Amino acid sequence: MLFTLSEMDRILRKLLKLPDSGGKKETIIELMNTKQWRNYNHLVKSYLGNALHVLNQMTDTKMISFTLRRLQYSSVFLAAFPSLLRKYIKVALHFWGTGGDALPVVSFLFLRDLCVRLGSDCLDECFRGIYKAYQCSMPHHSSQEAYRKVYEWKFINCLELWTGAICTYSSEADFRPLAYPLTQIISGVARLVPTARYFPLRLRCVKMLNRISAATGTFIPVSMLLLDMLEMKELNRPPTGGVGKAVDLRTTLKASNPILKTRAFQEACVLSVVEELAEHLAQWSYSVAFFELSFIPAVRLRSFCKCTKVERFRKEMRHLIRKIEANDEFTNERRASVTFLPNDNAATSFLEDEKKMGTSPLSQYVTTLRQRAQQRNDSMMESSVLVGEKSAVFGKKLDQIPDSDEEDDIKNDDGATVFSSSWLPGGDSRANLPKEEEKKKKKKKKKKGMEQDEGVGDDEDVVEDLVLSSDEDEEDTAEEDGNEEQLGGSRQQNKKQKPKNLSNKNVRSHHHAKNNKSKKRKRAKLN
């Protein structure tokens, strides 16, 4: 066996009059028409077939690695035997995904040599097989830490980066094959944790898939990812958490439990579902198969309209359904007159002129949705507003704020007094107060002065300010109508009788001493 594996390639090349090494697929195709090939092709087939049988029976990794290294020199002969070629690719992929020590590297080099020498005969099959073997060889953890590594900004930003690269260079031969595995990864991430808390992350994945589909012209079934969201209970019942603050789905991956129950979160999710589903359908609104493509989404949207208890969501979905039905009529009118079959190349040019002008109902509807989304995003960038009927009022008022060049004109305006220093925290509130408010403050000061003359402490002043009886109000008004000079004289007399810095504690001790003296006098009289 060692002699055969070591020397058979040199012997066969000498018999077939081939170079000592190397060779391409074209060389073997030319050789198959010669006399040498008719005489010795059975030796080539026997050698490759028995070597494959030996590979399937071996268990030692070193022996398998040695056999593959020797067979790599004769890999060009597999161009003449397609059935053996498929079997060798399958075995090499198995060793690459499950082997130990140096076997994965040797198997990968064997596959690489096949792709270099045979080209398109095995290139696509090797790419798909390597991707599947890599996916199967990856450890499938079920811990929270493993999920967290996927559902984090670092991983999502990597997907965004690759999406941008493929969309930019989709016409390049080296980048276009990467669209398929990237699409599979993004779809898996979107379905990894199918709960309402991760709706923002799912919508980001759908946006990436729509971008890849538009750039490559490849159909990607993203409608199921969006329609599954509508069937979850969080979007099918009235909110129990109130209105809530506006939710920017572009800056978050996971929503908290309190936010899930708010009207703001429901509206943001439903509007995003409508926008992304319309984007997806608009990409294929000029396809000859649009009626079949849009049938299931239309049925599920009608089912959502029947089940949802939120009227504004029902209205939004009915609008989208009408646009889908209008687009069905738009394509079916032209489809009734075509003569080509679905698999003909002429199907790609169906409604090509209309597509360039963007005249389909869904294309026009998507333009409106994009404008609405831009306005909503601008309002969230300008301020943090509440979602509701008048949610964008503050954002509109911000546009009316003048530039710094107009500050001199503003100072002379009567309305500028509203935004004076008294409006700001810590400003002097007395500077710009109206005269009536100043009079009210003076009256309050007089009341406090009267209460201080009667010996009431600071704590009692607070209580009396909060709860005033009708009698005290009458006394206050009578005192306010009196002469101010008499009030000033009585205050001076009270100041002489009481110390200036008499605290609540001293007042209480003073009253307590008086009560004790009165009790002693009563006892003395009784005795």
mmCIF file of C-alpha atoms in Angstrom, residues 162-409:
data_model
loop_
_atom_site.group_PDB
_atom_site.id
_atom_site.type_symbol
_atom_site.label_atom_id
_atom_site.label_comp_id
_atom_site.label_asym_id
_atom_site.label_seq_id
_atom_site.Cartn_x
_atom_site.Cartn_y
_atom_site.Cartn_z
ATOM 1 C CA TRP A 162 -20.846 42.578 5.868
ATOM 2 C CA THR A 163 -24.256 43.601 4.564
ATOM 3 C CA GLY A 164 -22.855 46.945 3.468
ATOM 4 C CA ALA A 165 -19.865 45.284 1.792
ATOM 5 C CA ILE A 166 -21.990 42.800 -0.155
ATOM 6 C CA CYS A 167 -24.507 45.467 -1.186
ATOM 7 C CA THR A 168 -21.712 47.738 -2.411
ATOM 8 C CA TYR A 169 -19.779 45.038 -4.294
ATOM 9 C CA SER A 170 -22.652 42.736 -5.244
ATOM 10 C CA SER A 171 -21.538 42.722 -8.880
ATOM 11 C CA GLU A 172 -18.058 41.451 -7.995
ATOM 12 C CA ALA A 173 -17.496 37.737 -8.570
ATOM 13 C CA ASP A 174 -15.731 37.290 -5.225
ATOM 14 C CA PHE A 175 -18.421 38.965 -3.114
ATOM 15 C CA ARG A 176 -21.637 37.722 -4.694
ATOM 16 C CA PRO A 177 -21.325 34.092 -3.411
ATOM 17 C CA LEU A 178 -21.137 35.439 0.166
ATOM 18 C CA ALA A 179 -24.707 36.746 -0.015
ATOM 19 C CA TYR A 180 -26.213 33.296 0.560
ATOM 20 C CA PRO A 181 -24.365 32.347 3.791
ATOM 21 C CA LEU A 182 -24.801 35.862 5.172
ATOM 22 C CA THR A 183 -28.534 35.668 4.497
ATOM 23 C CA GLN A 184 -28.725 32.346 6.338
ATOM 24 C CA ILE A 185 -26.885 33.773 9.354
ATOM 25 C CA ILE A 186 -29.076 36.884 9.545
ATOM 26 C CA SER A 187 -32.249 34.799 9.259
ATOM 27 C CA GLY A 188 -31.020 32.518 12.050
ATOM 28 C CA VAL A 189 -30.257 35.472 14.296
ATOM 29 C CA ALA A 190 -33.738 36.903 13.730
ATOM 30 C CA ARG A 191 -35.377 33.604 14.740
ATOM 31 C CA LEU A 192 -33.023 32.694 17.591
ATOM 32 C CA VAL A 193 -35.217 34.124 20.370
ATOM 33 C CA PRO A 194 -38.721 34.672 18.912
ATOM 34 C CA THR A 195 -40.111 36.919 21.658
ATOM 35 C CA ALA A 196 -41.570 40.406 21.632
ATOM 36 C CA ARG A 197 -38.668 41.827 23.645
ATOM 37 C CA TYR A 198 -36.366 41.302 20.654
ATOM 38 C CA PHE A 199 -38.646 42.872 18.049
ATOM 39 C CA PRO A 200 -36.161 45.751 17.509
ATOM 40 C CA LEU A 201 -33.379 43.263 16.706
ATOM 41 C CA ARG A 202 -35.626 41.290 14.349
ATOM 42 C CA LEU A 203 -36.557 44.450 12.484
ATOM 43 C CA ARG A 204 -32.869 45.328 12.045
ATOM 44 C CA CYS A 205 -32.285 41.868 10.573
ATOM 45 C CA VAL A 206 -35.224 42.323 8.185
ATOM 46 C CA LYS A 207 -33.789 45.661 7.040
ATOM 47 C CA MET A 208 -30.476 43.958 6.263
ATOM 48 C CA LEU A 209 -32.214 41.181 4.315
ATOM 49 C CA ASN A 210 -34.184 43.714 2.286
ATOM 50 C CA ARG A 211 -30.973 45.542 1.436
ATOM 51 C CA ILE A 212 -29.265 42.333 0.286
ATOM 52 C CA SER A 213 -32.302 41.365 -1.788
ATOM 53 C CA ALA A 214 -32.421 44.754 -3.504
ATOM 54 C CA ALA A 215 -28.675 44.802 -4.222
ATOM 55 C CA THR A 216 -28.392 41.253 -5.562
ATOM 56 C CA GLY A 217 -31.818 40.954 -7.215
ATOM 57 C CA THR A 218 -32.429 37.729 -5.285
ATOM 58 C CA PHE A 219 -35.714 36.833 -3.635
ATOM 59 C CA ILE A 220 -35.410 36.477 0.146
ATOM 60 C CA PRO A 221 -38.587 35.403 2.016
ATOM 61 C CA VAL A 222 -38.627 38.037 4.755
ATOM 62 C CA SER A 223 -42.413 38.351 4.901
ATOM 63 C CA MET A 224 -42.708 35.419 7.332
ATOM 64 C CA LEU A 225 -40.393 37.135 9.820
ATOM 65 C CA LEU A 226 -42.670 40.185 9.819
ATOM 66 C CA LEU A 227 -46.033 38.420 9.774
ATOM 67 C CA ASP A 228 -45.044 36.223 12.723
ATOM 68 C CA MET A 229 -44.589 39.400 14.770
ATOM 69 C CA LEU A 230 -48.175 40.461 14.146
ATOM 70 C CA GLU A 231 -49.511 37.216 15.603
ATOM 71 C CA MET A 232 -47.890 37.744 19.002
ATOM 72 C CA LYS A 233 -50.180 38.881 21.799
ATOM 73 C CA GLU A 234 -48.174 42.034 22.552
ATOM 74 C CA LEU A 235 -49.362 43.591 19.276
ATOM 75 C CA ASN A 236 -52.896 42.189 19.253
ATOM 76 C CA ARG A 237 -54.413 43.758 22.353
ATOM 77 C CA PRO A 238 -54.854 47.281 23.736
ATOM 78 C CA PRO A 239 -51.847 48.553 25.703
ATOM 79 C CA THR A 240 -51.978 48.333 29.500
ATOM 80 C CA GLY A 241 -48.897 50.443 30.195
ATOM 81 C CA GLY A 242 -50.257 53.798 29.060
ATOM 82 C CA VAL A 243 -48.968 55.953 26.233
ATOM 83 C CA GLY A 244 -45.276 55.840 27.062
ATOM 84 C CA LYS A 245 -42.362 57.686 25.539
ATOM 85 C CA ALA A 246 -41.465 57.442 21.880
ATOM 86 C CA VAL A 247 -39.424 54.310 21.108
ATOM 87 C CA ASP A 248 -36.549 54.602 18.653
ATOM 88 C CA LEU A 249 -36.122 51.070 17.305
ATOM 89 C CA ARG A 250 -32.911 52.095 15.546
ATOM 90 C CA THR A 251 -30.995 52.542 18.794
ATOM 91 C CA THR A 252 -32.057 49.467 20.764
ATOM 92 C CA LEU A 253 -31.950 45.703 20.424
ATOM 93 C CA LYS A 254 -34.149 44.657 23.337
ATOM 94 C CA ALA A 255 -37.184 46.271 24.953
ATOM 95 C CA SER A 256 -37.878 46.111 28.686
ATOM 96 C CA ASN A 257 -41.068 44.568 30.047
ATOM 97 C CA PRO A 258 -42.705 47.917 30.990
ATOM 98 C CA ILE A 259 -42.076 49.279 27.500
ATOM 99 C CA LEU A 260 -43.693 46.225 25.893
ATOM 100 C CA LYS A 261 -47.060 47.211 27.355
ATOM 101 C CA THR A 262 -47.039 50.809 26.135
ATOM 102 C CA ARG A 263 -48.861 52.244 23.167
ATOM 103 C CA ALA A 264 -45.628 53.792 21.904
ATOM 104 C CA PHE A 265 -43.928 50.399 21.509
ATOM 105 C CA GLN A 266 -46.937 48.880 19.767
ATOM 106 C CA GLU A 267 -47.169 51.738 17.288
ATOM 107 C CA ALA A 268 -43.436 51.683 16.553
ATOM 108 C CA CYS A 269 -43.466 47.932 15.871
ATOM 109 C CA VAL A 270 -46.618 47.858 13.754
ATOM 110 C CA LEU A 271 -45.533 50.845 11.655
ATOM 111 C CA SER A 272 -42.103 49.264 11.121
ATOM 112 C CA VAL A 273 -43.708 45.971 10.087
ATOM 113 C CA VAL A 274 -45.860 47.790 7.542
ATOM 114 C CA GLU A 275 -42.871 49.729 6.191
ATOM 115 C CA GLU A 276 -40.547 46.733 5.840
ATOM 116 C CA LEU A 277 -43.246 44.471 4.399
ATOM 117 C CA ALA A 278 -44.135 47.138 1.859
ATOM 118 C CA GLU A 279 -40.427 47.519 0.993
ATOM 119 C CA HIS A 280 -40.158 43.765 0.436
ATOM 120 C CA LEU A 281 -43.270 43.560 -1.734
ATOM 121 C CA ALA A 282 -42.385 46.709 -3.672
ATOM 122 C CA GLN A 283 -39.102 45.113 -4.772
ATOM 123 C CA TRP A 284 -41.124 42.393 -6.528
ATOM 124 C CA SER A 285 -44.133 44.501 -7.512
ATOM 125 C CA TYR A 286 -43.022 44.266 -11.173
ATOM 126 C CA SER A 287 -42.536 40.511 -11.162
ATOM 127 C CA VAL A 288 -44.720 38.283 -13.298
ATOM 128 C CA ALA A 289 -45.263 36.112 -10.200
ATOM 129 C CA PHE A 290 -46.337 38.928 -7.871
ATOM 130 C CA PHE A 291 -49.851 37.547 -7.421
ATOM 131 C CA GLU A 292 -48.532 34.208 -6.104
ATOM 132 C CA LEU A 293 -45.830 35.939 -4.057
ATOM 133 C CA SER A 294 -48.253 38.279 -2.284
ATOM 134 C CA PHE A 295 -51.116 35.827 -1.753
ATOM 135 C CA ILE A 296 -50.060 34.461 1.660
ATOM 136 C CA PRO A 297 -49.044 37.880 3.094
ATOM 137 C CA ALA A 298 -52.410 39.315 2.049
ATOM 138 C CA VAL A 299 -54.295 36.437 3.696
ATOM 139 C CA ARG A 300 -52.407 36.814 6.964
ATOM 140 C CA LEU A 301 -52.861 40.583 6.978
ATOM 141 C CA ARG A 302 -56.626 40.120 6.621
ATOM 142 C CA SER A 303 -56.520 37.654 9.516
ATOM 143 C CA PHE A 304 -54.680 40.227 11.633
ATOM 144 C CA CYS A 305 -57.353 42.832 10.860
ATOM 145 C CA LYS A 306 -60.024 40.460 12.151
ATOM 146 C CA CYS A 307 -58.155 39.504 15.322
ATOM 147 C CA THR A 308 -56.691 42.822 16.475
ATOM 148 C CA LYS A 309 -58.651 44.958 18.909
ATOM 149 C CA VAL A 310 -56.745 48.144 18.090
ATOM 150 C CA GLU A 311 -58.606 50.171 15.485
ATOM 151 C CA ARG A 312 -55.642 52.268 14.333
ATOM 152 C CA PHE A 313 -53.681 49.082 13.529
ATOM 153 C CA ARG A 314 -56.647 47.682 11.613
ATOM 154 C CA LYS A 315 -56.817 50.864 9.558
ATOM 155 C CA GLU A 316 -53.092 50.724 8.770
ATOM 156 C CA MET A 317 -53.256 47.107 7.616
ATOM 157 C CA ARG A 318 -56.331 47.670 5.466
ATOM 158 C CA HIS A 319 -54.479 50.444 3.655
ATOM 159 C CA LEU A 320 -51.593 48.082 2.907
ATOM 160 C CA ILE A 321 -53.989 45.346 1.749
ATOM 161 C CA ARG A 322 -55.637 47.754 -0.683
ATOM 162 C CA LYS A 323 -52.240 48.613 -2.157
ATOM 163 C CA ILE A 324 -51.402 44.911 -2.561
ATOM 164 C CA GLU A 325 -54.714 44.283 -4.315
ATOM 165 C CA ALA A 326 -54.132 47.283 -6.589
ATOM 166 C CA ASN A 327 -50.682 45.935 -7.471
ATOM 167 C CA ASP A 328 -52.224 42.525 -8.246
ATOM 168 C CA GLU A 329 -54.471 44.171 -10.819
ATOM 169 C CA PHE A 330 -51.490 46.173 -12.120
ATOM 170 C CA THR A 331 -49.448 43.019 -12.875
ATOM 171 C CA ASN A 332 -52.314 40.708 -13.874
ATOM 172 C CA GLU A 333 -53.463 43.046 -16.649
ATOM 173 C CA ARG A 334 -50.074 42.758 -18.336
ATOM 174 C CA ARG A 335 -49.610 39.110 -17.440
ATOM 175 C CA ALA A 336 -52.771 38.096 -19.296
ATOM 176 C CA SER A 337 -51.192 39.081 -22.615
ATOM 177 C CA VAL A 338 -47.721 37.479 -22.251
ATOM 178 C CA THR A 339 -46.697 34.451 -24.295
ATOM 179 C CA PHE A 340 -43.465 33.379 -22.577
ATOM 180 C CA LEU A 341 -43.131 30.624 -19.987
ATOM 181 C CA PRO A 342 -42.101 31.314 -16.365
ATOM 182 C CA ASN A 343 -38.631 29.866 -16.911
ATOM 183 C CA ASP A 344 -37.923 31.929 -20.030
ATOM 184 C CA ASN A 345 -35.402 34.740 -19.930
ATOM 185 C CA ALA A 346 -38.109 37.088 -21.185
ATOM 186 C CA ALA A 347 -39.732 36.922 -17.735
ATOM 187 C CA THR A 348 -36.918 39.076 -16.342
ATOM 188 C CA SER A 349 -37.869 41.941 -18.659
ATOM 189 C CA PHE A 350 -41.529 41.918 -17.609
ATOM 190 C CA LEU A 351 -42.695 45.487 -16.813
ATOM 191 C CA GLU A 352 -39.114 46.712 -17.145
ATOM 192 C CA ASP A 353 -40.097 50.189 -18.340
ATOM 193 C CA GLU A 354 -42.646 50.611 -15.539
ATOM 194 C CA LYS A 355 -40.008 49.547 -13.023
ATOM 195 C CA LYS A 356 -37.622 52.263 -14.158
ATOM 196 C CA MET A 357 -40.352 54.890 -13.726
ATOM 197 C CA GLY A 358 -41.633 53.414 -10.441
ATOM 198 C CA THR A 359 -45.291 53.453 -11.416
ATOM 199 C CA SER A 360 -46.560 50.435 -9.488
ATOM 200 C CA PRO A 361 -49.005 51.153 -6.618
ATOM 201 C CA LEU A 362 -46.661 49.625 -4.059
ATOM 202 C CA SER A 363 -43.673 51.667 -5.247
ATOM 203 C CA GLN A 364 -45.642 54.876 -4.842
ATOM 204 C CA TYR A 365 -46.922 53.726 -1.449
ATOM 205 C CA VAL A 366 -43.385 52.954 -0.261
ATOM 206 C CA THR A 367 -42.311 56.481 -1.187
ATOM 207 C CA THR A 368 -45.004 57.848 1.124
ATOM 208 C CA LEU A 369 -43.987 55.470 3.910
ATOM 209 C CA ARG A 370 -40.357 56.540 3.640
ATOM 210 C CA GLN A 371 -41.324 60.180 4.037
ATOM 211 C CA ARG A 372 -43.440 59.348 7.083
ATOM 212 C CA ALA A 373 -40.620 57.342 8.632
ATOM 213 C CA GLN A 374 -38.175 60.191 8.017
ATOM 214 C CA GLN A 375 -40.483 62.675 9.739
ATOM 215 C CA ARG A 376 -40.904 60.329 12.685
ATOM 216 C CA ASN A 377 -37.147 59.834 13.019
ATOM 217 C CA ASP A 378 -36.513 63.582 12.779
ATOM 218 C CA SER A 379 -38.991 64.283 15.562
ATOM 219 C CA MET A 380 -37.277 61.743 17.802
ATOM 220 C CA MET A 381 -33.897 63.265 17.053
ATOM 221 C CA GLU A 382 -35.100 66.759 17.938
ATOM 222 C CA SER A 383 -36.729 65.935 21.262
ATOM 223 C CA SER A 384 -38.053 63.197 23.470
ATOM 224 C CA VAL A 385 -41.804 63.350 22.923
ATOM 225 C CA LEU A 386 -44.853 61.354 23.959
ATOM 226 C CA VAL A 387 -46.538 59.291 21.295
ATOM 227 C CA GLY A 388 -50.083 60.483 20.719
ATOM 228 C CA GLU A 389 -52.236 62.784 18.686
ATOM 229 C CA LYS A 390 -50.030 65.864 19.328
ATOM 230 C CA SER A 391 -46.683 64.120 19.624
ATOM 231 C CA ALA A 392 -44.891 66.189 16.969
ATOM 232 C CA VAL A 393 -46.005 69.662 18.129
ATOM 233 C CA PHE A 394 -42.839 70.339 20.098
ATOM 234 C CA GLY A 395 -40.666 69.235 17.214
ATOM 235 C CA LYS A 396 -42.417 71.657 14.892
ATOM 236 C CA LYS A 397 -41.981 74.529 17.323
ATOM 237 C CA LEU A 398 -38.252 73.906 17.432
ATOM 238 C CA ASP A 399 -38.015 74.911 13.791
ATOM 239 C CA GLN A 400 -39.337 78.356 14.702
ATOM 240 C CA ILE A 401 -36.449 79.214 17.050
ATOM 241 C CA PRO A 402 -34.513 82.096 15.419
ATOM 242 C CA ASP A 403 -30.813 82.232 14.774
ATOM 243 C CA SER A 404 -28.299 84.163 16.855
ATOM 244 C CA ASP A 405 -28.285 86.993 14.304
ATOM 245 C CA GLU A 406 -31.840 87.863 15.279
ATOM 246 C CA GLU A 407 -31.199 88.170 19.029
ATOM 247 C CA ASP A 408 -31.312 91.993 18.959
ATOM 248 C CA ASP A 409 -34.763 91.935 17.382
#
